[in-house]
Short mmCIF file of C-alpha atoms in Angstrom, two decimals:
data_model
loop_
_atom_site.label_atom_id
_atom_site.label_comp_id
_atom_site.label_asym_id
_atom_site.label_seq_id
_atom_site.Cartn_x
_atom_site.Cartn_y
_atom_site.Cartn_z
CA UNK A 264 2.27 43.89 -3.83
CA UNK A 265 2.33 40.14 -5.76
CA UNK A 266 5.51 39.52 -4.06
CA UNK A 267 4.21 40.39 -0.63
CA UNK A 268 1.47 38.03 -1.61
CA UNK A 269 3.18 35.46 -2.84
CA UNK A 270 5.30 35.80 0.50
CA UNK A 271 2.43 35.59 2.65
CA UNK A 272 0.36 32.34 0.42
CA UNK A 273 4.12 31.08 1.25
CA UNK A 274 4.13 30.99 4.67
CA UNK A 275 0.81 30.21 4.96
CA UNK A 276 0.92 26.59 2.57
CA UNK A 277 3.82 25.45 5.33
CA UNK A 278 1.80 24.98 7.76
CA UNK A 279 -0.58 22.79 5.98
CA UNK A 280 -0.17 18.84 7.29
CA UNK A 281 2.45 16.70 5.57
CA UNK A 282 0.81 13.76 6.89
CA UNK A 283 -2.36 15.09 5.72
CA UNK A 284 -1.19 16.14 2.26
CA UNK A 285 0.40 12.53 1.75
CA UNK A 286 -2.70 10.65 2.76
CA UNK A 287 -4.92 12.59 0.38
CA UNK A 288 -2.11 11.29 -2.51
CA UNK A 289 -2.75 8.11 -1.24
CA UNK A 290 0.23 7.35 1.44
CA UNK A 291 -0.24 6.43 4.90
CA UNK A 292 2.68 5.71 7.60
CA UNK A 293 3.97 2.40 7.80
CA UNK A 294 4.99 3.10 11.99
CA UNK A 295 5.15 6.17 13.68
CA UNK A 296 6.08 7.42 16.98
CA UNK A 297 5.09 10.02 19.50
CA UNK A 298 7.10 12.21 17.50
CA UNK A 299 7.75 11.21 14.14
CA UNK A 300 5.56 9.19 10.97
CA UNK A 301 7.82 7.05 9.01
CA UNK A 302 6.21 6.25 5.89
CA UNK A 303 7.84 4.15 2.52
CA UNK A 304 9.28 7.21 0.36
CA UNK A 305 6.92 8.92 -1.75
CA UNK A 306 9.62 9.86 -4.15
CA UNK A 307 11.06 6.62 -5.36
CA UNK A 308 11.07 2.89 -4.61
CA UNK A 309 11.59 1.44 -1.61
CA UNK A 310 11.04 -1.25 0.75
CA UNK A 311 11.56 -0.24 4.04
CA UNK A 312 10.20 3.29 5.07
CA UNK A 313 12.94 5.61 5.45
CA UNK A 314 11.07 8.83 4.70
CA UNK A 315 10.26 10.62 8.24
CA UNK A 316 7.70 13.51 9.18
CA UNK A 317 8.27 14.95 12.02
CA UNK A 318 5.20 15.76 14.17
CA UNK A 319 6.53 18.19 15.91
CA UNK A 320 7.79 20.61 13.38
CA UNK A 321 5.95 19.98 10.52
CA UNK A 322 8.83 19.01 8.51
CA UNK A 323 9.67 15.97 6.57
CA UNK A 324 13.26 14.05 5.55
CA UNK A 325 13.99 11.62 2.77
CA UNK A 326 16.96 9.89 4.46
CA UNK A 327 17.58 8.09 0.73
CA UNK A 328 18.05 10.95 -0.62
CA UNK A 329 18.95 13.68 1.80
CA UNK A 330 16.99 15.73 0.96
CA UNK A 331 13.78 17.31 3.14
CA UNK A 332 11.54 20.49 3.89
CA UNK A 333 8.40 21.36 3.98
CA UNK A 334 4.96 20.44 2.63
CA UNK A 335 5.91 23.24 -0.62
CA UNK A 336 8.75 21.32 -1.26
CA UNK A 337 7.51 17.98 -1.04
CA UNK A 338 4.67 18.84 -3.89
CA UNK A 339 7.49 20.46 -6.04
CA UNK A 340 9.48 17.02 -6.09
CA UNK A 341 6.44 15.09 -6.38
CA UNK A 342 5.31 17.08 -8.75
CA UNK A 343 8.21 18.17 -10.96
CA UNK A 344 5.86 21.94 -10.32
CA UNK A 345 7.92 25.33 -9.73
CA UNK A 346 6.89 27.00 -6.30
CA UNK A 347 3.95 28.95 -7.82
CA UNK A 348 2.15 26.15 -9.42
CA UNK A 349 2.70 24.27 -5.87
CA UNK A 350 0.94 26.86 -4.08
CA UNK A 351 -1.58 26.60 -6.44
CA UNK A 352 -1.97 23.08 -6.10
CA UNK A 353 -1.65 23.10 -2.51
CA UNK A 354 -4.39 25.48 -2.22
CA UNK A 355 -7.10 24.26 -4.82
CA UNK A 356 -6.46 20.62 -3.34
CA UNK A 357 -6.02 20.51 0.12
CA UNK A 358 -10.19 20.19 1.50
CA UNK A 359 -9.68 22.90 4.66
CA UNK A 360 -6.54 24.96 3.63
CA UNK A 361 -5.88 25.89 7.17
CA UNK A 362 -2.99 27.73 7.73
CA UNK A 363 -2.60 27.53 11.43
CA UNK A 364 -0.21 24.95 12.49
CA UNK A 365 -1.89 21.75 14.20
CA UNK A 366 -0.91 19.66 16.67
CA UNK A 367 0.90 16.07 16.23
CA UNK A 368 -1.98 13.83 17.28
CA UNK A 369 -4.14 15.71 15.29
CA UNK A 370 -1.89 15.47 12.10
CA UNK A 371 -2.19 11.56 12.86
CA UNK A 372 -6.00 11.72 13.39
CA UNK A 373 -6.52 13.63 9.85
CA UNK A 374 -4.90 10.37 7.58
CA UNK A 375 -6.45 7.74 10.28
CA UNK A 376 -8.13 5.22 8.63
CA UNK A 377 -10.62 3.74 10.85
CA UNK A 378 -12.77 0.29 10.56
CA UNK A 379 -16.25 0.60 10.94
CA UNK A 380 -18.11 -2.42 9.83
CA UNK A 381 -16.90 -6.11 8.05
CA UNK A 382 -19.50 -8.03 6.24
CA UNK A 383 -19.38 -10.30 3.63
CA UNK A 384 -18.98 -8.77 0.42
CA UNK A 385 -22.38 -7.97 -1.29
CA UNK A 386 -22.03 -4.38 -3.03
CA UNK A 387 -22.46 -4.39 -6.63
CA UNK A 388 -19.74 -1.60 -7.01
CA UNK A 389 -17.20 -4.34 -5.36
CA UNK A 390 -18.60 -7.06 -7.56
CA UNK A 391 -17.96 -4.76 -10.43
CA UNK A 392 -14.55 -4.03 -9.54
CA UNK A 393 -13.53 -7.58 -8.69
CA UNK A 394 -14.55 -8.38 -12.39
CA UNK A 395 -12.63 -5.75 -13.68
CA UNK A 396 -9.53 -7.06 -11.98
CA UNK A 397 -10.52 -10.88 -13.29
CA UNK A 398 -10.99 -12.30 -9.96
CA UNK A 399 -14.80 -14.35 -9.75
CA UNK A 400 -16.50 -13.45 -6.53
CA UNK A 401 -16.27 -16.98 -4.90
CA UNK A 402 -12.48 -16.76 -4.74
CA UNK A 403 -12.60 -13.15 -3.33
CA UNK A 404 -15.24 -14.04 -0.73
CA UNK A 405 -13.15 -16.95 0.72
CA UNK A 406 -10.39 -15.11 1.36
CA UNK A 407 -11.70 -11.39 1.78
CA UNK A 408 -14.70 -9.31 3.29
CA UNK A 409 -16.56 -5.98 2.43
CA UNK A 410 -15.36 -3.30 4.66
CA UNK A 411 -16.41 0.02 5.57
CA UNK A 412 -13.89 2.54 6.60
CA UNK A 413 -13.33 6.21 8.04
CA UNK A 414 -10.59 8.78 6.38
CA UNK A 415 -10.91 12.11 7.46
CA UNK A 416 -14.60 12.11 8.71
CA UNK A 417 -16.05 10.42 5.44
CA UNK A 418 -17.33 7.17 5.00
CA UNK A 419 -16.20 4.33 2.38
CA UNK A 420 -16.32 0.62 1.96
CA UNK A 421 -13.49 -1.62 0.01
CA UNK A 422 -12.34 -5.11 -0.44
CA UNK A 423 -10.74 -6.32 2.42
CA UNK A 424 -7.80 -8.56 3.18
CA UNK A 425 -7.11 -9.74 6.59
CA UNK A 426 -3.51 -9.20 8.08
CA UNK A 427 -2.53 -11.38 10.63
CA UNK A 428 -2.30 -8.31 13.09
CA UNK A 429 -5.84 -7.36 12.59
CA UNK A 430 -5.29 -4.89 10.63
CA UNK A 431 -7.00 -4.18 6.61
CA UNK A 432 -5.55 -3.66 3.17
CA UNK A 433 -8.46 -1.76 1.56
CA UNK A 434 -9.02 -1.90 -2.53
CA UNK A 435 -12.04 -0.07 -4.20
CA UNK A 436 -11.89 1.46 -7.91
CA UNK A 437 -10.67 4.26 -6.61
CA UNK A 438 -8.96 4.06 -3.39
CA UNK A 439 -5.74 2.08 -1.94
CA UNK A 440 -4.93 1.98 1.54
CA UNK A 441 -4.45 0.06 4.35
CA UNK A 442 -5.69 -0.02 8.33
CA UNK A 443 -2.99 -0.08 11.46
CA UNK A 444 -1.62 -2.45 12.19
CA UNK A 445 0.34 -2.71 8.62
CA UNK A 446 1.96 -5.85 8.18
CA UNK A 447 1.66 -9.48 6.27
CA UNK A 448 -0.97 -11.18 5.83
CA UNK A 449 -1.04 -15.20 6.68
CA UNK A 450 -2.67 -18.41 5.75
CA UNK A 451 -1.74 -21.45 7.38
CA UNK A 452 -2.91 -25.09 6.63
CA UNK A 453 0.32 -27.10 8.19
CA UNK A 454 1.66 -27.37 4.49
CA UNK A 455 5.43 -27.72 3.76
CA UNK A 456 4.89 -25.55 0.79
CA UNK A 457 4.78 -21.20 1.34
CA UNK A 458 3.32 -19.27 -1.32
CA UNK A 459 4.91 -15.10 -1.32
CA UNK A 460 2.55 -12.64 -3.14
CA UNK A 461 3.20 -9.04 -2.98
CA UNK A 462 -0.17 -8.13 -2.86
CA UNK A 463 -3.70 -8.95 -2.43
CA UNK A 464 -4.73 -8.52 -5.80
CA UNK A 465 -1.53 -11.07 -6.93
CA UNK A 466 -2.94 -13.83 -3.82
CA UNK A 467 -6.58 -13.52 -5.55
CA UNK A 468 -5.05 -13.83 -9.39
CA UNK A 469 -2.68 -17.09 -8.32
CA UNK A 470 -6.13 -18.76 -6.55
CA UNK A 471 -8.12 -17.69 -9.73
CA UNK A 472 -5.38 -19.13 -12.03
CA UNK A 473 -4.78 -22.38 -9.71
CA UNK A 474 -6.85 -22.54 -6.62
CA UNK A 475 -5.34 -26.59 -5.77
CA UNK A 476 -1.64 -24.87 -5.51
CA UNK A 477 -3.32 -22.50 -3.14
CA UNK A 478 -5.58 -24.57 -1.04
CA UNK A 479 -2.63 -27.20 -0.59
CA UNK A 480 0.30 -24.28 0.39
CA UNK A 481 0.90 -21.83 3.49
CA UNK A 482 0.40 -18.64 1.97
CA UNK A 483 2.25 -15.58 2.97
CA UNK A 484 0.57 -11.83 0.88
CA UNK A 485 3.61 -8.76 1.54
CA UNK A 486 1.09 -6.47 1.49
CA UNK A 487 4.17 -4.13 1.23
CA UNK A 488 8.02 -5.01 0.18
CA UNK A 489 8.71 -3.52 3.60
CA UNK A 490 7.61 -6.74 5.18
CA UNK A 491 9.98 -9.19 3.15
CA UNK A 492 12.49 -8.70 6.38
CA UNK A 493 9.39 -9.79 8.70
CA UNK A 494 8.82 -13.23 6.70
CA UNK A 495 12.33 -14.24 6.26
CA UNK A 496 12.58 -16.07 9.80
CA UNK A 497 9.49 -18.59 8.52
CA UNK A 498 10.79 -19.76 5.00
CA UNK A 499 13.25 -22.10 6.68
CA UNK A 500 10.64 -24.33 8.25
CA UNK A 501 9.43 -24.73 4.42
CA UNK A 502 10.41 -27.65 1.87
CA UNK A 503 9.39 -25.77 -0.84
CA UNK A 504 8.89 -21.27 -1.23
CA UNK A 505 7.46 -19.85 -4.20
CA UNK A 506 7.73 -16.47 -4.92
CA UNK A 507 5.25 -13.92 -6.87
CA UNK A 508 6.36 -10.59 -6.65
CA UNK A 509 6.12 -8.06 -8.87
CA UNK A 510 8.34 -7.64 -12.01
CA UNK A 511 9.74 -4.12 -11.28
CA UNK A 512 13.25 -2.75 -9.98
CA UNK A 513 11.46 -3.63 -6.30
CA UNK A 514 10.24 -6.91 -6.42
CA UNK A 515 13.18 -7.60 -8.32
CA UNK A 516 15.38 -6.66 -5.81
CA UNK A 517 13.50 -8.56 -3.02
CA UNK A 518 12.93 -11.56 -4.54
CA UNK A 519 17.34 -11.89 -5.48
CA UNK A 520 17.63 -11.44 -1.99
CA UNK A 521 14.84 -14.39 -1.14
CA UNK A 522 17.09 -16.43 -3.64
CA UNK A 523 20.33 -15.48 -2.16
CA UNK A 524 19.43 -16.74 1.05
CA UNK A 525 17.64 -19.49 0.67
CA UNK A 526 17.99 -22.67 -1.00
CA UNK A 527 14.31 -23.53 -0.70
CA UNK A 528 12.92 -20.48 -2.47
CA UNK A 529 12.11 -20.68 -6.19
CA UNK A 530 11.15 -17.16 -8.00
CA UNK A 531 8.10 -17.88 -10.15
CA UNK A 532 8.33 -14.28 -12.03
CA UNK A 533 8.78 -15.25 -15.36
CA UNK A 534 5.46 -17.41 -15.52
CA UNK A 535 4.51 -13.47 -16.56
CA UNK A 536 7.12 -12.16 -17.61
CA UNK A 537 6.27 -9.24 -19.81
CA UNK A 538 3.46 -7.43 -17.34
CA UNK A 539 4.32 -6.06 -14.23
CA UNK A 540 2.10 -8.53 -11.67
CA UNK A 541 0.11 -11.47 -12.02
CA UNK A 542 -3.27 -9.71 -11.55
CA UNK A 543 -1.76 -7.74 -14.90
CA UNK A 544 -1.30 -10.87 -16.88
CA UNK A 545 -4.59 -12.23 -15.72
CA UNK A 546 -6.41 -9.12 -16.90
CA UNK A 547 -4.99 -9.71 -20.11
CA UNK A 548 -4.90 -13.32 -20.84
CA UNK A 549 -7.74 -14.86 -18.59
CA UNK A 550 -6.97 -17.77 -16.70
CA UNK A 551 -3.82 -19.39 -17.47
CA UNK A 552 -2.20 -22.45 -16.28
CA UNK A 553 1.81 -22.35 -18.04
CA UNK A 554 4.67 -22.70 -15.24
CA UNK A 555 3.31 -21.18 -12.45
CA UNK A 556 5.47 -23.10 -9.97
CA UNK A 557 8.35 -23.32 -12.99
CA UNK A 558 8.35 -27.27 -11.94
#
């Protein structure tokens, strides 16, 4: 009888939404297609997204890897949970633990995020966590905006940072995500100096720490490593690039690439070396001034 049980809970926890299941843990697709979600792989680091869902069948594939399969499996790499405590998971987590397979647009409409209103920032709770992170309001409002946001039918509000697509990244205490269009944001002011950040929270530490060396440079925020491809074509028309990206196998990676490239490009990583981003060593230090642009 338990195994005809556990046979059935089985069949029933594949049908639940991948794309679903990843957005409640927080990832969203970087592109998708009638047919297919691509998203950046949930099971290791990576800058380009080569880990596809299909739509269709319900079934995903980590092309790094090679490996793939179904929602069950996915939560039992994630994980590190035998099948049993997956199911378990699966079924205590997952909001409506429907069991009949959905369609693909409706997969895509359950992790939408959708933008409902953009004000300037005035919540206390956003206040709050921009002091938490270090960063004093007035450099936050001049670069971001309060914004209020639809995931699956609820309502929340974040900081907001502008890409240059129109699209959001979205920060609150508890929450990371991102609006579509994903891709870089931009600031340009016609200098011959770029500034690279990996994220929004790195672009708000450097014009915290130094707000002259961002108010007199181009500045360029990843958003996501996935982008560093994007952004290559502009660092020629620069005298001067300088780098802040995170100090992990990752960022790492990208930013030897940047170097190997480019002549122009000057990696200003070890200005905090010892924590993993600059909003890190600005959390822990307070405002600091020592080599930022390693002149």
């Amino acid at each position: 009888m338990e195994n005809t049980e556990t046979s059935k809970s089985w069949e029933k926890a594949r049908n639940i939404c991948i794309v679903k299941t990843l957005a409640k843990l927080g990832h969203f697709p970087s592109r998708t297609t009638e047919k297919e979600a691509w998203f950046l792989s949930p099971l290791r680091s990576e800058t380009q997204a080569s880990f596809s869902v299909s739509l269709v069948k319900n079934l995903w594939y980590d092309f790094g890897i090679g490996e793939g399969g179904s929602t069950i499996d996915l939560i039992m790499l994630m994980k590190s949970f035998s099948v049993k405590e997956a199911l378990e998971y699966l079924k205590n987590n997952t909001e409506t633990f429907s069991f009949s397979p959905s369609k693909p647009e409706d997969r895509l409409k359950q992790a939408e995020i959708r933008i409902l209103e953009v004000e300037l920032i005035y919540l206390q709770g956003l206040v709050d966590y921009l002091k938490s992170r270090n960063i004093p309001f007035e450099i936050a409002a001049k670069y971001c905006r309060q914004v209020w946001y639809s995931c699956k039918g609820k309502r929340f509000f974040a900081i907001g940072l502008k890409n240059h697509k129109g699209g959001w990244e979205l920060r609150n205490k508890y929450f990371k995500t991102s609006s579509s269009p994903k891709t870089y944001s931009l600031f340009e002011r016609g200098s011959k100096q770029l500034i690279i950040t990996e994220g929004m929270f790195d672009f708000l530490s450097l014009a915290t720490i130094d707000e002259d060396l961002v108010q007199n440079s181009d500045c360029i925020i990843l958003n996501s490593l996935a982008f560093v491809e994007r952004i290559k074509m502009l660092i020629p028309k620069y005298e001067k690039v300088l780098i802040y990206l995170d100090n992990d196998p990752a960022g790492k990676k990208a930013a030897s690439s940047l170097l190997n490239q480019f002549d122009n490009v000057t990696d200003c990583g070890d200005s905090y070396s010892g924590y993993g981003d600059l909003n890190e060593k600005l959390i822990n230090e307070g405002c600091f001034k020592k080599s930022l642009t390693l002149k």
